[in-house]
């Protein structure tokens, strides 16, 4: 299954390698001036946090169900220890603790993550240890292989990998997903993990899209995680500039029309032909087979480079990242925004090299004319000034009322209910607008709103497959080592991390995750986990079966479930020595455990 | 509430029948009973919907080689007009349209009159968002994002006498979604009234009206929007593994069955779960009894070894096993060709190869049974007429659909061709639409699935806000 996911990845950008064909590459401007974190923004956060604190029950008065509810949404699964902690210090203090994740010692987590080294590697090292097959093929050719062979000889490449001690790039996902799961299960910075998951999904990129394999880890590390309690605009700009996004939504191919045209008419004529027609054209003129091959390679590469607008990023920027589909823009705005982002590209390593891919603004490829975005003129400019157009548009979008509405709704759906209370959405919307998009303030508002603590909404969300797996591992005292079967399970349930192909990411609503097939997969996962049948995951045999249900669902009302499970064990004639694991399996597979 | 009601009825029915001494294989016979969708023939009809997610470039799937504008707009990705003996060109269909060469396995079906094509077809809504457009197509309500259920779910509900045809007023219209506040207990009591009333029929081998829990299936891990809704449909990622603990532990299966069925306080996500559970356990039982995995593909038939190929193979197995499938759904992705899509060969051609081989294998495998089976392809919108700067195409508007099977009015490309001159294009850039996709859906529902027996208000429940009018049908079916 895992292999299938990877194999299905589009082979779009082999072109990334050996591209040194662009005539000129502008250099990226320094980061200075982009990050607008200042004392002011910080003060707003503090003010919002303090102002809102009155609605939260004070320490010592927190009721168990409310605390359980908070943990079920603000962590990857309620554990007995966490519940005790919240009841001890109160909801408000717990939120403050979690909103300052630096306060938690990270050493133990660092030791755990060491088992998933690729997740923390820089691009250089990733290319070295997980080289693209094209690089290995070139090496094979140099070593005297068949010079004419165009396709990849998988076997020869695999042998070479063994000789060099390197691995296929698909293997990077194993470490990325493994590290994510470690954090979800064991990190004390639970709220940061939950919000990182949410915002990555919001600004989704897909591991399987060619060059993104070497970029996704860095993307989460640099463009998402540092901003989850920061300013939305900073995250928006960081994603817009990150090569993972520029590649995923094709903006690296978005250039001003005709900006690549050369003066050579014959060249242009040849370039415009379809490959097969070009081949016949050249053959008729007596060009040698070897030369034709060379010309074809150059021309196809030329053709893969851009000569026009590509709307993909602009569209998703408006529809998904900021305004929302009903946010009041139209197709003309999409085209105009695409023109604004012409020239936002990536550095491409020279032929045969595999250096890191970086953001690069290429002013030669930018459309310097004026644009009309959402009814306002964006003054076009050339030179490095052209990049400012994009930053200005991002700044406008980042604090637009439609963006506030869109993000407020999305947060409320993800963390509160599939049909969230309108009052909550309005509350989050105004916090976002008043603080200029401060995500710490917004997160605090979300988890402390009286709407959030409406008992009618307790247990109202269906866990997604990843939430189910993480929470099951959390309550079963599992020791999780690198485990391929675990990822195969996640893939089959439809939520393998970093593997959501569409820019929407994975869905947030229960209807998308509940159907007969997926219910069986949930139940089957629970059985396999409890029985210790998932390789790489060790689950201790519960020594006291009578406490298992309460441990799986701390703080919940299990007065119906616990005896029901006990009855089942008796009726099925389960031998008493299997009571512990059997109870665990039934509890983890129970309807109560599928919700949060 | 209708879905839950029907499920409870089935189980309640089982208990009632067993109490009356009816044979335990009633579920299997329920599956084989004549379907209300069979129309007057009494034979069960099936439609397999294939969704090409990502917006296929319909202009390169079925190429308007007779329209000179096509070649002007697509200088590097056009497929050249047919020429006898040249397999890298379009395959002539009618002197104006040609099939992409990678779809050659389908050409024979077209020649035999078992495949028709509707061109310049699609959604009247202007959105160029994949997600909105897919939703609109699957809910069959373009422009209305509030629709929660899929049109196929509503079709199944409208044609299920237990879900809608009873006179107790047990549930609102299937589109209401909100249910009627009736609790499970009420529904169960209500259902067992039915069971007693029906038991003589069912037990007497008179066909009865028990319907298969597999009427609506998706061969995928995720349930497509089109089948989602209150009526229970089943998503099956893999037939061989469809069961609790892979079908190896009956006591566990029973235990989970009870844990889920005894939830008596459905709220929020819980009713989603109980519905899913009831669907699962009924489906497991039926699959056990009909044993679809014992049906191997016909000799010489080779499905592609891809997710799509496996989906089609398993749909064929369910059909051959008489498991009662009336609507099946399969996805095939990879059509969002913004960059380097290629022409007669290349990225897009490779996708067509998988599509063409898969569909052909399915038709060959089912053989004579294709008389009662229809395959309908769809995709959320078409792509720009003009190629973009990246040797690809961007999101467009009009597209084409394919209809395969014995009931297809084959050998024709249907629909009015709007032309590709700039002033003929939608918003000056995309193929215009001359056939609303709902007219094709409605034609399939009426002519093949027997929805013509439904009353007007039931048709309205399947296609809300859209007046079905057979005079507009393009005649894709015989």
Short mmCIF file of N, CA, C and O in Angstrom, two decimals, chain B residues 315-417:
data_model
loop_
_atom_site.label_atom_id
_atom_site.label_comp_id
_atom_site.label_asym_id
_atom_site.label_seq_id
_atom_site.Cartn_x
_atom_site.Cartn_y
_atom_site.Cartn_z
N UNK B 315 -15.54 -4.93 -8.60
CA UNK B 315 -16.93 -4.62 -8.97
C UNK B 315 -17.46 -5.74 -9.84
O UNK B 315 -18.59 -6.23 -9.66
N UNK B 316 -16.64 -6.20 -10.79
CA UNK B 316 -17.06 -7.31 -11.66
C UNK B 316 -17.36 -8.56 -10.83
O UNK B 316 -18.34 -9.26 -11.07
N UNK B 317 -16.52 -8.82 -9.83
CA UNK B 317 -16.75 -10.00 -8.99
C UNK B 317 -18.08 -9.90 -8.24
O UNK B 317 -18.83 -10.87 -8.16
N UNK B 318 -18.37 -8.71 -7.71
CA UNK B 318 -19.63 -8.53 -6.98
C UNK B 318 -20.82 -8.71 -7.91
O UNK B 318 -21.83 -9.30 -7.54
N UNK B 319 -20.70 -8.22 -9.13
CA UNK B 319 -21.80 -8.35 -10.09
C UNK B 319 -22.01 -9.82 -10.44
O UNK B 319 -23.13 -10.34 -10.42
N UNK B 320 -20.91 -10.51 -10.71
CA UNK B 320 -21.01 -11.92 -11.09
C UNK B 320 -21.56 -12.78 -9.95
O UNK B 320 -22.21 -13.80 -10.19
N UNK B 321 -21.27 -12.34 -8.71
CA UNK B 321 -21.75 -13.10 -7.55
C UNK B 321 -23.20 -12.79 -7.22
O UNK B 321 -23.73 -13.29 -6.24
N UNK B 322 -23.83 -11.95 -8.01
CA UNK B 322 -25.21 -11.53 -7.73
C UNK B 322 -25.36 -10.97 -6.32
O UNK B 322 -26.31 -11.31 -5.60
N UNK B 323 -24.43 -10.14 -5.92
CA UNK B 323 -24.47 -9.60 -4.56
C UNK B 323 -25.45 -8.44 -4.44
O UNK B 323 -25.57 -7.86 -3.37
N UNK B 324 -26.10 -8.11 -5.51
CA UNK B 324 -27.14 -7.09 -5.41
C UNK B 324 -26.65 -5.68 -5.63
O UNK B 324 -27.31 -4.72 -5.22
N UNK B 325 -25.51 -5.53 -6.29
CA UNK B 325 -24.99 -4.18 -6.54
C UNK B 325 -25.81 -3.51 -7.62
O UNK B 325 -26.05 -4.09 -8.68
N UNK B 326 -26.27 -2.31 -7.34
CA UNK B 326 -27.00 -1.57 -8.37
C UNK B 326 -26.25 -0.32 -8.80
O UNK B 326 -26.31 0.09 -9.95
N UNK B 327 -25.52 0.28 -7.86
CA UNK B 327 -24.70 1.43 -8.19
C UNK B 327 -23.30 1.19 -7.63
O UNK B 327 -23.16 0.93 -6.43
N UNK B 328 -22.31 1.23 -8.49
CA UNK B 328 -20.92 1.06 -8.02
C UNK B 328 -20.12 2.27 -8.44
O UNK B 328 -20.46 2.94 -9.42
N UNK B 329 -19.06 2.53 -7.69
CA UNK B 329 -18.30 3.75 -7.92
C UNK B 329 -16.82 3.43 -7.88
O UNK B 329 -16.36 2.73 -6.98
N UNK B 330 -16.08 3.94 -8.85
CA UNK B 330 -14.63 3.76 -8.84
C UNK B 330 -13.97 5.08 -9.25
O UNK B 330 -14.48 5.80 -10.09
N UNK B 331 -12.85 5.36 -8.62
CA UNK B 331 -12.11 6.59 -8.92
C UNK B 331 -10.88 6.27 -9.74
O UNK B 331 -10.26 5.23 -9.55
N UNK B 332 -10.50 7.23 -10.58
CA UNK B 332 -9.18 7.15 -11.20
C UNK B 332 -8.63 8.58 -11.26
O UNK B 332 -9.29 9.48 -11.77
N UNK B 333 -7.47 8.78 -10.66
CA UNK B 333 -6.94 10.15 -10.53
C UNK B 333 -5.78 10.42 -11.47
O UNK B 333 -5.47 9.62 -12.36
N UNK B 334 -5.15 11.57 -11.26
CA UNK B 334 -3.95 11.91 -12.02
C UNK B 334 -4.22 12.70 -13.29
O UNK B 334 -3.41 12.70 -14.21
N UNK B 335 -5.36 13.42 -13.34
CA UNK B 335 -5.72 14.11 -14.59
C UNK B 335 -5.39 15.60 -14.57
O UNK B 335 -5.66 16.31 -15.54
N UNK B 336 -4.84 16.09 -13.46
CA UNK B 336 -4.66 17.54 -13.32
C UNK B 336 -3.36 17.97 -13.98
O UNK B 336 -2.39 18.33 -13.33
N UNK B 337 -3.37 17.97 -15.30
CA UNK B 337 -2.14 18.08 -16.08
C UNK B 337 -1.79 19.53 -16.38
O UNK B 337 -1.93 19.98 -17.51
N UNK B 338 -1.32 20.25 -15.37
CA UNK B 338 -0.93 21.64 -15.57
C UNK B 338 0.41 21.76 -16.30
O UNK B 338 0.70 22.79 -16.89
N UNK B 339 1.23 20.75 -16.16
CA UNK B 339 2.60 20.84 -16.67
C UNK B 339 2.94 19.60 -17.52
O UNK B 339 2.70 18.48 -17.09
N UNK B 340 3.45 19.85 -18.73
CA UNK B 340 3.99 18.76 -19.55
C UNK B 340 3.04 17.59 -19.74
O UNK B 340 3.41 16.46 -19.47
N UNK B 341 1.82 17.85 -20.23
CA UNK B 341 0.87 16.73 -20.33
C UNK B 341 1.13 15.83 -21.52
O UNK B 341 0.68 14.69 -21.55
N UNK B 342 1.89 16.34 -22.51
CA UNK B 342 2.19 15.51 -23.68
C UNK B 342 1.05 15.49 -24.68
O UNK B 342 -0.02 16.07 -24.44
N UNK B 343 1.28 14.82 -25.81
CA UNK B 343 0.27 14.75 -26.87
C UNK B 343 -0.18 13.32 -27.07
O UNK B 343 -0.84 12.75 -26.21
N UNK B 344 0.24 12.75 -28.21
CA UNK B 344 -0.14 11.36 -28.49
C UNK B 344 0.52 10.41 -27.50
O UNK B 344 0.05 9.32 -27.25
N UNK B 345 1.65 10.86 -26.95
CA UNK B 345 2.28 10.07 -25.89
C UNK B 345 2.63 11.02 -24.76
O UNK B 345 2.47 12.22 -24.89
N UNK B 346 3.08 10.47 -23.66
CA UNK B 346 3.44 11.32 -22.53
C UNK B 346 2.56 11.07 -21.32
O UNK B 346 1.84 10.08 -21.23
N UNK B 347 2.59 12.05 -20.40
CA UNK B 347 1.93 11.91 -19.11
C UNK B 347 0.43 11.57 -19.23
O UNK B 347 -0.06 10.61 -18.64
N UNK B 348 -0.29 12.39 -19.99
CA UNK B 348 -1.73 12.18 -20.09
C UNK B 348 -2.04 10.88 -20.84
O UNK B 348 -2.95 10.14 -20.47
N UNK B 349 -1.25 10.61 -21.87
CA UNK B 349 -1.46 9.37 -22.63
C UNK B 349 -1.33 8.16 -21.71
O UNK B 349 -2.09 7.18 -21.83
N UNK B 350 -0.39 8.22 -20.76
CA UNK B 350 -0.23 7.11 -19.83
C UNK B 350 -1.46 6.91 -18.96
O UNK B 350 -1.83 5.79 -18.64
N UNK B 351 -2.09 8.02 -18.59
CA UNK B 351 -3.33 7.89 -17.81
C UNK B 351 -4.43 7.26 -18.66
O UNK B 351 -5.21 6.45 -18.19
N UNK B 352 -4.49 7.66 -19.95
CA UNK B 352 -5.50 7.07 -20.84
C UNK B 352 -5.27 5.57 -21.03
O UNK B 352 -6.21 4.80 -21.15
N UNK B 353 -4.00 5.19 -21.06
CA UNK B 353 -3.70 3.77 -21.24
C UNK B 353 -4.33 2.97 -20.09
O UNK B 353 -5.00 1.96 -20.31
N UNK B 354 -4.13 3.46 -18.87
CA UNK B 354 -4.70 2.74 -17.72
C UNK B 354 -6.23 2.74 -17.79
O UNK B 354 -6.87 1.72 -17.57
N UNK B 355 -6.80 3.90 -18.12
CA UNK B 355 -8.26 4.01 -18.19
C UNK B 355 -8.82 3.06 -19.25
O UNK B 355 -9.75 2.29 -18.99
N UNK B 356 -8.24 3.12 -20.44
CA UNK B 356 -8.75 2.34 -21.57
C UNK B 356 -8.63 0.84 -21.31
O UNK B 356 -9.57 0.06 -21.54
N UNK B 357 -7.46 0.43 -20.81
CA UNK B 357 -7.27 -1.00 -20.56
C UNK B 357 -8.19 -1.49 -19.45
O UNK B 357 -8.73 -2.58 -19.51
N UNK B 358 -8.36 -0.65 -18.43
CA UNK B 358 -9.22 -1.05 -17.31
C UNK B 358 -10.66 -1.23 -17.76
O UNK B 358 -11.29 -2.25 -17.47
N UNK B 359 -11.18 -0.24 -18.48
CA UNK B 359 -12.58 -0.31 -18.90
C UNK B 359 -12.81 -1.48 -19.86
O UNK B 359 -13.81 -2.19 -19.79
N UNK B 360 -11.84 -1.68 -20.75
CA UNK B 360 -11.99 -2.77 -21.70
C UNK B 360 -11.96 -4.13 -20.99
O UNK B 360 -12.78 -5.02 -21.28
N UNK B 361 -11.06 -4.26 -20.02
CA UNK B 361 -10.98 -5.50 -19.26
C UNK B 361 -12.31 -5.77 -18.56
O UNK B 361 -12.83 -6.89 -18.57
N UNK B 362 -12.88 -4.73 -17.99
CA UNK B 362 -14.16 -4.86 -17.28
C UNK B 362 -15.25 -5.36 -18.23
O UNK B 362 -15.99 -6.30 -17.92
N UNK B 363 -15.35 -4.73 -19.39
CA UNK B 363 -16.39 -5.11 -20.35
C UNK B 363 -16.17 -6.54 -20.85
O UNK B 363 -17.12 -7.32 -20.95
N UNK B 364 -14.93 -6.88 -21.15
CA UNK B 364 -14.65 -8.24 -21.64
C UNK B 364 -14.93 -9.26 -20.55
O UNK B 364 -15.46 -10.34 -20.81
N UNK B 365 -14.58 -8.91 -19.32
CA UNK B 365 -14.75 -9.83 -18.21
C UNK B 365 -16.24 -10.13 -17.99
O UNK B 365 -16.64 -11.28 -17.80
N UNK B 366 -17.07 -9.10 -18.04
CA UNK B 366 -18.49 -9.31 -17.78
C UNK B 366 -19.22 -9.90 -18.98
O UNK B 366 -20.29 -10.49 -18.84
N UNK B 367 -18.65 -9.75 -20.18
CA UNK B 367 -19.23 -10.39 -21.37
C UNK B 367 -20.70 -10.07 -21.54
O UNK B 367 -21.10 -8.90 -21.54
N UNK B 368 -21.55 -11.12 -21.62
CA UNK B 368 -22.98 -10.93 -21.86
C UNK B 368 -23.66 -10.11 -20.78
O UNK B 368 -24.69 -9.49 -21.01
N UNK B 369 -23.08 -10.14 -19.59
CA UNK B 369 -23.74 -9.41 -18.50
C UNK B 369 -23.71 -7.90 -18.74
O UNK B 369 -24.43 -7.15 -18.08
N UNK B 370 -22.87 -7.46 -19.68
CA UNK B 370 -22.84 -6.03 -19.99
C UNK B 370 -24.17 -5.55 -20.56
O UNK B 370 -24.42 -4.36 -20.64
N UNK B 371 -25.04 -6.50 -20.95
CA UNK B 371 -26.39 -6.12 -21.37
C UNK B 371 -27.11 -5.33 -20.27
O UNK B 371 -27.90 -4.44 -20.53
N UNK B 372 -26.81 -5.71 -19.01
CA UNK B 372 -27.52 -5.08 -17.89
C UNK B 372 -26.62 -4.11 -17.11
O UNK B 372 -27.02 -3.58 -16.08
N UNK B 373 -25.41 -3.95 -17.59
CA UNK B 373 -24.45 -3.09 -16.86
C UNK B 373 -24.05 -1.92 -17.73
O UNK B 373 -23.80 -2.08 -18.93
N UNK B 374 -24.02 -0.77 -17.12
CA UNK B 374 -23.63 0.43 -17.84
C UNK B 374 -22.44 1.05 -17.10
O UNK B 374 -22.41 1.05 -15.87
N UNK B 375 -21.46 1.55 -17.85
CA UNK B 375 -20.35 2.27 -17.23
C UNK B 375 -20.44 3.73 -17.70
O UNK B 375 -20.59 3.98 -18.90
N UNK B 376 -20.39 4.65 -16.76
CA UNK B 376 -20.48 6.07 -17.12
C UNK B 376 -19.26 6.80 -16.54
O UNK B 376 -18.99 6.69 -15.35
N UNK B 377 -18.53 7.50 -17.39
CA UNK B 377 -17.38 8.25 -16.90
C UNK B 377 -17.73 9.71 -16.72
O UNK B 377 -18.61 10.24 -17.40
N UNK B 378 -17.06 10.35 -15.76
CA UNK B 378 -17.29 11.78 -15.55
C UNK B 378 -16.02 12.41 -14.99
O UNK B 378 -15.12 11.72 -14.51
N UNK B 379 -15.97 13.74 -15.06
CA UNK B 379 -14.84 14.47 -14.54
C UNK B 379 -15.34 15.89 -14.24
O UNK B 379 -16.24 16.37 -14.93
N UNK B 380 -14.77 16.53 -13.23
CA UNK B 380 -15.43 17.72 -12.68
C UNK B 380 -15.55 18.90 -13.65
O UNK B 380 -16.53 19.62 -13.62
N UNK B 381 -14.55 19.14 -14.45
CA UNK B 381 -14.65 20.13 -15.53
C UNK B 381 -13.58 19.82 -16.54
O UNK B 381 -12.73 18.96 -16.31
N UNK B 382 -13.62 20.53 -17.66
CA UNK B 382 -12.62 20.31 -18.68
C UNK B 382 -11.42 21.21 -18.45
O UNK B 382 -11.26 21.81 -17.38
N UNK B 383 -10.59 21.31 -19.46
CA UNK B 383 -9.38 22.12 -19.31
C UNK B 383 -9.33 23.16 -20.42
O UNK B 383 -10.05 23.07 -21.40
N UNK B 384 -8.49 24.17 -20.21
CA UNK B 384 -8.42 25.27 -21.17
C UNK B 384 -8.18 24.75 -22.58
O UNK B 384 -7.45 23.80 -22.79
N UNK B 385 -8.83 25.41 -23.54
CA UNK B 385 -8.65 25.02 -24.93
C UNK B 385 -7.20 25.26 -25.33
O UNK B 385 -6.55 24.43 -25.98
N UNK B 386 -6.68 26.41 -24.90
CA UNK B 386 -5.32 26.79 -25.24
C UNK B 386 -4.36 26.13 -24.26
O UNK B 386 -4.64 26.06 -23.06
N UNK B 387 -3.26 25.63 -24.75
CA UNK B 387 -2.27 25.07 -23.82
C UNK B 387 -1.59 26.22 -23.09
O UNK B 387 -1.51 27.35 -23.59
N UNK B 388 -1.13 25.95 -21.87
CA UNK B 388 -0.48 27.00 -21.09
C UNK B 388 1.01 27.03 -21.38
O UNK B 388 1.51 26.31 -22.25
N UNK B 389 1.71 27.87 -20.65
CA UNK B 389 3.14 28.01 -20.91
C UNK B 389 3.96 26.82 -20.46
O UNK B 389 5.16 26.76 -20.71
N UNK B 390 3.34 25.90 -19.76
CA UNK B 390 4.10 24.77 -19.21
C UNK B 390 3.84 23.48 -19.98
O UNK B 390 4.06 22.39 -19.45
N UNK B 391 3.35 23.61 -21.21
CA UNK B 391 3.05 22.40 -21.96
C UNK B 391 1.91 21.61 -21.33
O UNK B 391 1.79 20.40 -21.50
N UNK B 392 1.07 22.32 -20.58
CA UNK B 392 -0.09 21.67 -19.95
C UNK B 392 -1.33 22.49 -20.21
O UNK B 392 -1.33 23.38 -21.08
N UNK B 393 -2.38 22.20 -19.48
CA UNK B 393 -3.62 22.96 -19.61
C UNK B 393 -4.12 23.28 -18.21
O UNK B 393 -3.88 22.53 -17.28
N UNK B 394 -4.81 24.41 -18.08
CA UNK B 394 -5.33 24.81 -16.77
C UNK B 394 -6.82 24.48 -16.68
O UNK B 394 -7.42 24.00 -17.64
N UNK B 395 -7.38 24.81 -15.53
CA UNK B 395 -8.77 24.43 -15.29
C UNK B 395 -9.71 25.14 -16.26
O UNK B 395 -9.63 26.34 -16.46
N UNK B 396 -10.62 24.38 -16.86
CA UNK B 396 -11.50 24.94 -17.86
C UNK B 396 -12.97 24.70 -17.52
O UNK B 396 -13.37 24.82 -16.36
N UNK B 397 -13.76 24.34 -18.52
CA UNK B 397 -15.21 24.27 -18.31
C UNK B 397 -15.79 23.00 -18.94
O UNK B 397 -15.82 21.97 -18.29
N UNK B 398 -16.20 23.05 -20.20
CA UNK B 398 -16.86 21.89 -20.81
C UNK B 398 -15.91 20.69 -20.95
O UNK B 398 -14.71 20.84 -21.04
N UNK B 399 -16.52 19.49 -20.98
CA UNK B 399 -15.72 18.26 -21.01
C UNK B 399 -16.50 17.20 -21.76
O UNK B 399 -17.50 17.51 -22.40
N UNK B 400 -16.08 15.96 -21.67
CA UNK B 400 -16.90 14.91 -22.27
C UNK B 400 -17.05 13.73 -21.35
O UNK B 400 -16.28 13.51 -20.43
N UNK B 401 -18.13 12.97 -21.55
CA UNK B 401 -18.43 11.79 -20.76
C UNK B 401 -18.54 10.60 -21.69
O UNK B 401 -18.94 10.74 -22.84
N UNK B 402 -18.20 9.43 -21.17
CA UNK B 402 -18.33 8.21 -21.97
C UNK B 402 -19.37 7.30 -21.33
O UNK B 402 -19.47 7.23 -20.11
N UNK B 403 -20.14 6.61 -22.17
CA UNK B 403 -21.14 5.66 -21.69
C UNK B 403 -20.87 4.32 -22.38
O UNK B 403 -20.85 4.26 -23.61
N UNK B 404 -20.62 3.28 -21.59
CA UNK B 404 -20.28 1.97 -22.16
C UNK B 404 -21.27 0.93 -21.69
O UNK B 404 -21.75 0.98 -20.56
N UNK B 405 -21.54 -0.04 -22.56
CA UNK B 405 -22.41 -1.14 -22.16
C UNK B 405 -23.43 -1.46 -23.23
O UNK B 405 -23.59 -0.69 -24.19
N UNK B 406 -24.11 -2.60 -23.04
CA UNK B 406 -25.08 -3.03 -24.03
C UNK B 406 -26.21 -2.05 -24.23
O UNK B 406 -26.81 -1.96 -25.30
N UNK B 407 -26.50 -1.27 -23.18
CA UNK B 407 -27.63 -0.34 -23.27
C UNK B 407 -27.21 1.00 -23.87
O UNK B 407 -28.06 1.87 -24.10
N UNK B 408 -25.92 1.19 -24.13
CA UNK B 408 -25.48 2.46 -24.71
C UNK B 408 -25.96 2.56 -26.15
O UNK B 408 -25.98 1.57 -26.87
N UNK B 409 -26.36 3.77 -26.52
CA UNK B 409 -26.68 4.00 -27.93
C UNK B 409 -25.35 4.24 -28.63
O UNK B 409 -24.96 5.37 -28.91
N UNK B 410 -24.62 3.15 -28.81
CA UNK B 410 -23.19 3.23 -29.14
C UNK B 410 -22.89 3.73 -30.53
O UNK B 410 -23.77 3.88 -31.38
N UNK B 411 -21.60 3.94 -30.74
CA UNK B 411 -21.12 4.35 -32.05
C UNK B 411 -21.45 5.77 -32.42
O UNK B 411 -21.47 6.13 -33.60
N UNK B 412 -21.70 6.61 -31.42
CA UNK B 412 -22.01 8.01 -31.74
C UNK B 412 -21.32 8.95 -30.76
O UNK B 412 -21.18 8.63 -29.58
N UNK B 413 -20.92 10.13 -31.28
CA UNK B 413 -20.53 11.22 -30.40
C UNK B 413 -21.71 12.18 -30.36
O UNK B 413 -22.10 12.74 -31.39
N UNK B 414 -22.29 12.32 -29.17
CA UNK B 414 -23.55 13.05 -29.04
C UNK B 414 -23.35 14.44 -28.46
O UNK B 414 -22.28 14.77 -27.95
N UNK B 415 -24.39 15.22 -28.52
CA UNK B 415 -24.34 16.58 -28.00
C UNK B 415 -24.02 17.56 -29.11
O UNK B 415 -23.47 17.19 -30.15
N UNK B 416 -24.39 18.81 -28.91
CA UNK B 416 -24.15 19.82 -29.94
C UNK B 416 -22.75 20.38 -29.73
O UNK B 416 -22.37 20.74 -28.62
N UNK B 417 -21.95 20.46 -30.80
CA UNK B 417 -20.58 20.97 -30.70
C UNK B 417 -20.62 22.50 -30.81
O UNK B 417 -21.06 23.04 -31.82
#
